[in-house]
């Protein structure tokens, strides 16, 4: 029997393709975005304790109240902005499930959703599965600035949602306060929902402050924030995150969430509730990753790759236009097979696969791995 695909243009993600190629050729894998060092033993012990003390059955549908309260406390501390733990926060299976459920909750056939490219890869297929249409705004390399005039022209009566991501994967750029104010202005007095993907909120460099959507009251009133504990606490395999939004939006979200997954891993929630109480666990993260970025960039400063230091995330994009004319997918594959280092070509995230001759390298790696990576890159 033949079935008509609901996602005819979707293939295996580039992350899977490049990681598989890296494994096959025993290359250093700086492609997929995960750390190659351990999560804090304290947190692992807290999970073990939670399991041993019997938190092994379903969690409440929106998540453990203790964890929701810890998240509220974090918002108050960092942004002086509050979400009600009883009605405005839901714990999810990573940011991905939060994003899937938010889009599924609100996007209908003929709705348009604006995204900024290069964009994280789960947005577009999820919009398509729900019958929506993705409208792309291409950010301009190498700064990845936003053309707000273009955004303004693309907003119309069909615009249901705008998805933003700051700090941004894959470009490593961040939204400035002026960007958020533009967004606030453009969506004022509309019913447009903003999905703010803030999974890298704690990884921002050079003294910059993360511009969370919750800092802008008018925007906050129509927005979701999604976050990922996997990104924050070095355990992407646990797939834990959360969504928060004003009550009216969250009520609709929960209708979908309860039939999408109902609830997520209970013992990890109990552990995270405790672990989040010490703000050092997330406040020190920017410094930790800035040191990794700086080490990596200082080691490759004399290579033929050109770069502007990432402003946030644990990704650094490198421009290889002085090295070869090859398209970025071919070059990324060749580097993996012949030189033993895997990265992600940016064109797959761009509008019409625009090829700016840049590759993304993940620097959430041990210093040793970064040194080995630099040695290879310096020889190219
Ligand atoms: C921008 C962005 N959003 C969402 C996610 C997914 O996060 P999670 O692993 O918590 O589902 C990622 C993971 O790479 C990401 O980079």
Short mmCIF file of C-alpha atoms and ligand atoms in Angstrom, two decimals:
data_model
loop_
_atom_site.label_atom_id
_atom_site.label_comp_id
_atom_site.label_asym_id
_atom_site.label_seq_id
_atom_site.Cartn_x
_atom_site.Cartn_y
_atom_site.Cartn_z
CA UNK A 1 0.00 0.00 0.00
CA UNK A 2 1.29 3.44 -0.83
CA UNK A 3 0.79 6.38 1.52
CA UNK A 4 1.02 10.00 0.59
CA UNK A 5 3.70 11.49 2.84
CA UNK A 6 2.62 14.37 5.05
CA UNK A 7 6.21 15.63 4.90
CA UNK A 8 7.36 14.78 1.36
CA UNK A 9 10.41 17.04 1.49
CA UNK A 10 11.71 15.96 4.87
CA UNK A 11 14.72 13.69 4.95
CA UNK A 12 16.88 12.42 7.81
CA UNK A 13 18.11 15.50 9.70
CA UNK A 14 21.57 16.82 8.94
CA UNK A 15 22.51 16.18 12.61
CA UNK A 16 21.90 12.46 12.19
CA UNK A 17 23.63 12.40 8.80
CA UNK A 18 26.77 14.18 10.02
CA UNK A 19 26.97 12.27 13.31
CA UNK A 20 26.66 8.96 11.44
CA UNK A 21 29.37 10.04 9.00
CA UNK A 22 31.57 11.11 11.93
CA UNK A 23 31.10 7.69 13.57
CA UNK A 24 31.79 5.82 10.37
CA UNK A 25 35.04 7.68 9.73
CA UNK A 26 36.01 8.03 13.40
CA UNK A 27 36.06 11.81 13.01
CA UNK A 28 35.95 14.31 15.87
CA UNK A 29 32.28 15.12 16.12
CA UNK A 30 31.70 18.86 16.46
CA UNK A 31 28.50 18.61 14.45
CA UNK A 32 25.57 17.73 16.70
CA UNK A 33 24.93 20.07 19.63
CA UNK A 34 25.73 18.04 22.69
CA UNK A 35 28.52 18.20 25.29
CA UNK A 36 31.13 15.44 25.47
CA UNK A 37 31.61 15.96 29.20
CA UNK A 38 29.58 14.72 32.13
CA UNK A 39 26.57 16.29 33.75
CA UNK A 40 27.16 17.37 37.38
CA UNK A 41 27.42 14.29 39.65
CA UNK A 42 25.29 16.19 42.20
CA UNK A 43 22.41 16.26 39.73
CA UNK A 44 22.85 12.60 38.81
CA UNK A 45 22.74 11.74 42.53
CA UNK A 46 19.56 13.77 42.96
CA UNK A 47 17.91 11.77 40.16
CA UNK A 48 19.05 8.49 41.74
CA UNK A 49 17.68 9.63 45.11
CA UNK A 50 14.37 10.58 43.53
CA UNK A 51 14.08 7.13 41.98
CA UNK A 52 15.07 5.39 45.21
CA UNK A 53 12.56 7.40 47.18
CA UNK A 54 9.71 6.26 44.98
CA UNK A 55 9.03 9.04 42.44
CA UNK A 56 8.60 6.50 39.70
CA UNK A 57 4.97 6.89 38.68
CA UNK A 58 3.25 9.54 36.56
CA UNK A 59 4.02 13.12 37.44
CA UNK A 60 1.12 15.60 37.53
CA UNK A 61 0.13 16.53 33.96
CA UNK A 62 1.73 20.03 33.97
CA UNK A 63 4.76 18.70 35.85
CA UNK A 64 5.94 18.49 39.43
CA UNK A 65 4.75 21.54 41.38
CA UNK A 66 8.12 21.77 43.14
CA UNK A 67 9.87 22.12 39.78
CA UNK A 68 7.36 24.66 38.51
CA UNK A 69 7.97 26.66 41.69
CA UNK A 70 11.72 26.52 41.17
CA UNK A 71 11.23 27.81 37.62
CA UNK A 72 9.07 30.67 38.89
CA UNK A 73 11.81 31.56 41.38
CA UNK A 74 14.39 31.58 38.55
CA UNK A 75 12.26 33.97 36.47
CA UNK A 76 11.88 36.28 39.46
CA UNK A 77 15.58 36.24 40.18
CA UNK A 78 16.83 36.70 36.61
CA UNK A 79 14.20 38.88 35.00
CA UNK A 80 12.05 40.18 37.83
CA UNK A 81 9.17 38.69 35.89
CA UNK A 82 6.79 36.09 37.20
CA UNK A 83 4.91 33.08 35.85
CA UNK A 84 2.32 31.47 38.10
CA UNK A 85 3.54 27.93 38.87
CA UNK A 86 -0.06 26.68 39.09
CA UNK A 87 -1.30 27.92 35.77
CA UNK A 88 1.47 29.30 33.55
CA UNK A 89 4.22 26.65 33.39
CA UNK A 90 4.27 23.11 31.94
CA UNK A 91 7.21 20.71 32.07
CA UNK A 92 7.88 19.07 28.71
CA UNK A 93 9.98 16.37 27.07
CA UNK A 94 12.68 18.80 25.99
CA UNK A 95 12.10 22.05 24.17
CA UNK A 96 11.19 20.07 21.05
CA UNK A 97 7.98 18.71 22.52
CA UNK A 98 7.09 22.15 23.85
CA UNK A 99 7.57 23.62 20.37
CA UNK A 100 5.57 20.81 18.77
CA UNK A 101 2.68 21.24 21.18
CA UNK A 102 2.63 25.05 20.94
CA UNK A 103 2.50 24.99 17.14
CA UNK A 104 -0.09 22.17 17.15
CA UNK A 105 -2.24 24.08 19.64
CA UNK A 106 -2.55 27.23 17.58
CA UNK A 107 -1.64 26.78 13.93
CA UNK A 108 -4.40 25.83 11.50
CA UNK A 109 -4.58 25.37 7.74
CA UNK A 110 -3.88 28.65 5.90
CA UNK A 111 -2.18 30.18 8.95
CA UNK A 112 1.25 31.68 8.36
CA UNK A 113 4.18 31.42 10.73
CA UNK A 114 7.21 33.68 10.37
CA UNK A 115 10.60 32.21 11.18
CA UNK A 116 14.12 33.65 10.96
CA UNK A 117 16.66 31.72 8.92
CA UNK A 118 19.06 30.05 9.40
CA UNK A 119 16.55 28.38 11.72
CA UNK A 120 16.60 25.38 14.02
CA UNK A 121 15.20 22.52 12.02
CA UNK A 122 12.06 21.41 13.88
CA UNK A 123 10.00 24.55 13.30
CA UNK A 124 9.13 24.17 9.62
CA UNK A 125 8.02 20.50 9.54
CA UNK A 126 5.86 21.04 12.62
CA UNK A 127 4.19 24.03 10.99
CA UNK A 128 3.64 21.91 7.83
CA UNK A 129 2.16 18.97 9.78
CA UNK A 130 -0.44 21.34 11.13
CA UNK A 131 -1.29 22.69 7.69
CA UNK A 132 0.42 26.01 8.22
CA UNK A 133 2.72 27.89 5.89
CA UNK A 134 6.25 28.90 6.86
CA UNK A 135 7.23 32.44 5.90
CA UNK A 136 10.98 32.90 6.07
CA UNK A 137 13.00 35.98 6.89
CA UNK A 138 16.65 35.41 6.02
CA UNK A 139 19.20 36.86 8.45
CA UNK A 140 22.22 38.34 6.74
CA UNK A 141 25.65 36.78 7.30
CA UNK A 142 28.10 37.43 8.85
CA UNK A 143 26.31 39.44 11.60
CA UNK A 144 22.94 37.73 11.15
CA UNK A 145 21.10 40.99 11.69
CA UNK A 146 17.32 41.20 11.28
CA UNK A 147 15.71 43.33 8.63
CA UNK A 148 12.63 44.48 10.55
CA UNK A 149 11.22 46.27 7.47
CA UNK A 150 11.07 42.87 5.79
CA UNK A 151 9.34 41.39 8.82
CA UNK A 152 6.83 44.22 8.74
CA UNK A 153 6.05 43.51 5.08
CA UNK A 154 5.58 39.82 5.77
CA UNK A 155 3.08 40.31 8.59
CA UNK A 156 -0.52 40.16 7.34
CA UNK A 157 -3.94 38.95 8.44
CA UNK A 158 -2.84 35.29 8.02
CA UNK A 159 0.12 35.64 10.40
CA UNK A 160 -0.67 33.43 13.37
CA UNK A 161 2.72 33.11 14.96
CA UNK A 162 6.29 34.44 14.91
CA UNK A 163 9.06 32.16 16.14
CA UNK A 164 12.22 33.75 17.48
CA UNK A 165 15.33 32.12 18.90
CA UNK A 166 17.83 34.06 20.96
CA UNK A 167 20.70 33.22 21.48
CA UNK A 168 20.32 31.73 18.03
CA UNK A 169 21.22 28.29 16.81
CA UNK A 170 22.96 27.88 14.39
CA UNK A 171 24.38 31.38 13.88
CA UNK A 172 25.48 32.13 17.46
CA UNK A 173 23.91 35.60 17.16
CA UNK A 174 21.66 37.23 19.76
CA UNK A 175 18.71 39.61 19.63
CA UNK A 176 19.43 43.10 20.99
CA UNK A 177 16.96 44.98 23.14
CA UNK A 178 16.13 47.10 20.08
CA UNK A 179 15.14 43.91 18.20
CA UNK A 180 12.71 42.95 20.93
CA UNK A 181 11.25 46.46 20.95
CA UNK A 182 10.73 46.27 17.18
CA UNK A 183 8.99 42.93 17.57
CA UNK A 184 6.84 44.34 20.34
CA UNK A 185 5.88 47.29 18.17
CA UNK A 186 5.07 45.16 15.11
CA UNK A 187 2.84 42.77 17.03
CA UNK A 188 1.11 45.37 19.23
CA UNK A 189 -2.69 45.14 19.06
CA UNK A 190 -2.56 41.94 17.03
CA UNK A 191 -3.46 38.35 17.93
CA UNK A 192 -0.08 37.10 16.79
CA UNK A 193 1.47 34.58 19.18
CA UNK A 194 5.23 34.75 19.65
CA UNK A 195 7.09 31.53 20.33
CA UNK A 196 10.37 32.50 21.93
CA UNK A 197 12.87 29.65 21.84
CA UNK A 198 15.24 30.53 24.68
CA UNK A 199 17.02 27.21 25.13
CA UNK A 200 20.41 28.99 25.22
CA UNK A 201 19.33 31.73 27.66
CA UNK A 202 22.18 30.89 30.05
CA UNK A 203 24.89 30.83 27.37
CA UNK A 204 25.54 34.45 26.37
CA UNK A 205 28.93 36.12 26.16
CA UNK A 206 30.97 39.30 26.57
CA UNK A 207 28.76 40.72 29.31
CA UNK A 208 25.63 40.84 27.12
CA UNK A 209 22.26 40.29 28.80
CA UNK A 210 19.79 37.77 27.49
CA UNK A 211 16.73 39.56 26.12
CA UNK A 212 14.06 37.23 27.39
CA UNK A 213 10.61 37.90 26.00
CA UNK A 214 9.33 38.14 29.58
CA UNK A 215 11.21 41.44 30.00
CA UNK A 216 8.77 43.12 27.59
CA UNK A 217 5.31 43.11 29.20
CA UNK A 218 3.30 43.67 26.04
CA UNK A 219 5.18 40.90 24.22
CA UNK A 220 4.99 38.62 27.23
CA UNK A 221 1.20 38.86 27.17
CA UNK A 222 1.08 37.04 23.82
CA UNK A 223 4.15 34.83 24.03
CA UNK A 224 5.41 31.41 24.97
CA UNK A 225 8.94 30.83 26.22
CA UNK A 226 10.45 27.40 25.70
CA UNK A 227 13.52 26.19 27.58
CA UNK A 228 15.68 23.07 27.72
CA UNK A 229 17.32 21.59 30.81
CA UNK A 230 19.35 19.36 28.50
CA UNK A 231 21.12 22.39 27.04
CA UNK A 232 21.57 24.05 30.42
CA UNK A 233 22.75 21.10 32.50
CA UNK A 234 24.77 19.03 29.97
CA UNK A 235 22.33 16.16 29.63
CA UNK A 236 20.61 16.49 26.25
CA UNK A 237 19.74 12.78 26.42
CA UNK A 238 17.34 13.36 29.29
CA UNK A 239 15.04 15.43 27.05
CA UNK A 240 13.62 17.72 29.72
CA UNK A 241 12.38 21.26 29.24
CA UNK A 242 9.43 23.54 29.86
CA UNK A 243 7.04 26.02 28.34
CA UNK A 244 5.61 29.07 30.03
CA UNK A 245 3.00 31.57 28.94
CA UNK A 246 0.13 33.64 30.32
CA UNK A 247 -2.71 31.51 31.67
CA UNK A 248 -5.10 31.88 28.71
CA UNK A 249 -2.45 30.60 26.31
CA UNK A 250 -1.19 27.89 28.66
CA UNK A 251 -4.71 26.52 29.16
CA UNK A 252 -4.98 25.84 25.44
CA UNK A 253 -1.47 24.38 25.35
CA UNK A 254 -2.31 21.93 28.12
CA UNK A 255 -5.28 20.55 26.16
CA UNK A 256 -2.80 19.36 23.52
CA UNK A 257 0.01 18.46 25.91
CA UNK A 258 -2.17 16.05 27.87
CA UNK A 259 -2.87 13.98 24.78
CA UNK A 260 0.55 14.43 23.23
CA UNK A 261 2.54 13.06 26.18
CA UNK A 262 0.37 13.69 29.27
CA UNK A 263 3.38 14.15 31.54
CA UNK A 264 7.15 13.66 31.45
CA UNK A 265 9.90 11.89 33.42
CA UNK A 266 9.02 12.25 37.10
CA UNK A 267 12.27 11.51 39.03
CA UNK A 268 14.26 13.93 36.89
CA UNK A 269 11.72 16.64 37.67
CA UNK A 270 12.11 16.05 41.41
CA UNK A 271 15.89 16.28 41.02
CA UNK A 272 15.78 19.43 38.88
CA UNK A 273 13.47 21.15 41.38
CA UNK A 274 16.18 20.81 44.01
CA UNK A 275 19.13 21.50 41.72
CA UNK A 276 17.63 24.75 40.41
CA UNK A 277 17.53 26.18 43.92
CA UNK A 278 21.24 26.96 43.66
CA UNK A 279 21.44 29.72 41.07
CA UNK A 280 25.19 29.11 40.60
CA UNK A 281 24.24 26.03 38.62
CA UNK A 282 23.04 28.22 35.76
CA UNK A 283 24.68 31.59 36.46
CA UNK A 284 28.18 30.22 35.86
CA UNK A 285 27.36 28.74 32.49
CA UNK A 286 28.12 31.79 30.32
CA UNK A 287 31.61 32.10 31.75
CA UNK A 288 32.21 28.36 31.36
CA UNK A 289 31.30 28.40 27.67
CA UNK A 290 32.94 31.75 26.96
CA UNK A 291 36.23 30.22 28.07
CA UNK A 292 35.65 27.33 25.66
CA UNK A 293 34.79 29.69 22.81
CA UNK A 294 37.86 31.81 23.50
CA UNK A 295 40.15 28.80 23.71
CA UNK A 296 38.83 27.40 20.42
CA UNK A 297 39.08 30.74 18.60
CA UNK A 298 42.53 31.59 19.95
CA UNK A 299 43.79 28.23 18.69
CA UNK A 300 42.46 28.75 15.16
CA UNK A 301 43.14 32.46 14.81
CA UNK A 302 45.88 31.84 12.23
CA UNK A 303 43.90 29.30 10.23
CA UNK A 304 42.31 30.09 6.87
CA UNK A 305 38.83 30.11 8.42
CA UNK A 306 37.30 33.55 9.07
CA UNK A 307 34.96 34.22 11.97
CA UNK A 308 33.15 36.67 14.20
CA UNK A 309 33.08 35.30 17.76
CA UNK A 310 29.71 33.74 18.67
CA UNK A 311 27.68 36.01 20.95
CA UNK A 312 25.81 33.14 22.56
CA UNK A 313 24.99 29.39 22.30
CA UNK A 314 27.76 26.78 22.15
CA UNK A 315 28.14 27.05 18.40
CA UNK A 316 30.76 28.90 16.39
CA UNK A 317 30.29 29.47 12.68
CA UNK A 318 33.42 29.52 10.52
CA UNK A 319 33.59 31.00 7.03
CA UNK A 320 35.67 28.86 4.68
CA UNK A 321 35.35 31.01 1.54
CA UNK A 322 39.13 31.54 1.39
CA UNK A 323 39.73 27.79 1.29
CA UNK A 324 37.43 26.44 -1.40
CA UNK A 325 34.46 27.11 -3.62
CA UNK A 326 32.80 23.80 -2.81
CA UNK A 327 29.25 23.98 -1.53
CA UNK A 328 28.99 23.71 2.24
CA UNK A 329 27.43 20.23 2.35
CA UNK A 330 30.16 18.74 0.15
CA UNK A 331 32.87 20.54 2.10
CA UNK A 332 31.46 19.42 5.48
CA UNK A 333 31.36 15.82 4.26
CA UNK A 334 34.88 16.01 2.85
CA UNK A 335 36.23 17.48 6.10
CA UNK A 336 34.66 14.57 7.96
CA UNK A 337 35.90 11.84 5.63
CA UNK A 338 39.34 13.18 4.70
CA UNK A 339 40.31 15.39 7.63
CA UNK A 340 38.50 13.69 10.48
CA UNK A 341 36.36 16.56 11.77
CA UNK A 342 32.58 16.81 11.52
CA UNK A 343 30.57 20.05 11.46
CA UNK A 344 27.16 21.19 10.22
CA UNK A 345 26.73 23.06 6.92
CA UNK A 346 24.53 26.13 7.44
CA UNK A 347 22.77 26.08 4.07
CA UNK A 348 20.32 23.41 5.27
CA UNK A 349 18.84 25.97 7.68
CA UNK A 350 18.66 28.82 5.16
CA UNK A 351 15.97 30.10 2.83
CA UNK A 352 16.34 28.26 -0.51
CA UNK A 353 19.46 26.57 0.91
CA UNK A 354 21.45 29.78 0.58
CA UNK A 355 25.13 28.82 0.76
CA UNK A 356 27.25 31.47 2.49
CA UNK A 357 30.20 29.05 2.76
CA UNK A 358 29.95 28.66 6.51
CA UNK A 359 30.05 25.64 8.79
CA UNK A 360 28.85 25.37 12.37
CA UNK A 361 31.13 23.83 15.00
CA UNK A 362 29.90 22.85 18.48
CA UNK A 363 32.38 23.91 21.17
CA UNK A 364 30.60 22.17 24.07
CA UNK A 365 33.58 19.85 24.18
CA UNK A 366 36.46 19.12 26.52
CA UNK A 367 39.51 21.37 26.08
CA UNK A 368 41.36 18.35 24.74
CA UNK A 369 38.82 17.82 21.98
CA UNK A 370 38.92 21.53 21.13
CA UNK A 371 42.72 21.38 20.86
CA UNK A 372 42.55 18.36 18.57
CA UNK A 373 39.90 20.11 16.48
CA UNK A 374 42.05 23.24 16.17
CA UNK A 375 45.05 21.18 15.08
CA UNK A 376 43.02 19.75 12.21
CA UNK A 377 41.47 23.08 11.23
CA UNK A 378 44.88 24.78 11.19
CA UNK A 379 46.08 22.32 8.55
CA UNK A 380 43.24 22.99 6.12
C1 LIG B 1 17.30 26.34 19.13
C2 LIG B 1 16.92 25.02 19.68
N1 LIG B 1 15.67 24.81 20.07
C3 LIG B 1 15.28 23.63 20.59
C4 LIG B 1 16.16 22.58 20.72
C5 LIG B 1 15.68 21.27 21.28
O1 LIG B 1 15.93 21.16 22.63
P1 LIG B 1 15.63 19.78 23.40
O2 LIG B 1 16.78 18.88 23.16
O3 LIG B 1 15.46 20.19 24.82
O4 LIG B 1 14.37 19.22 22.82
C6 LIG B 1 17.48 22.75 20.31
C7 LIG B 1 18.43 21.63 20.37
O5 LIG B 1 19.44 21.61 19.70
C8 LIG B 1 17.87 24.00 19.79
O6 LIG B 1 19.14 24.22 19.40
#
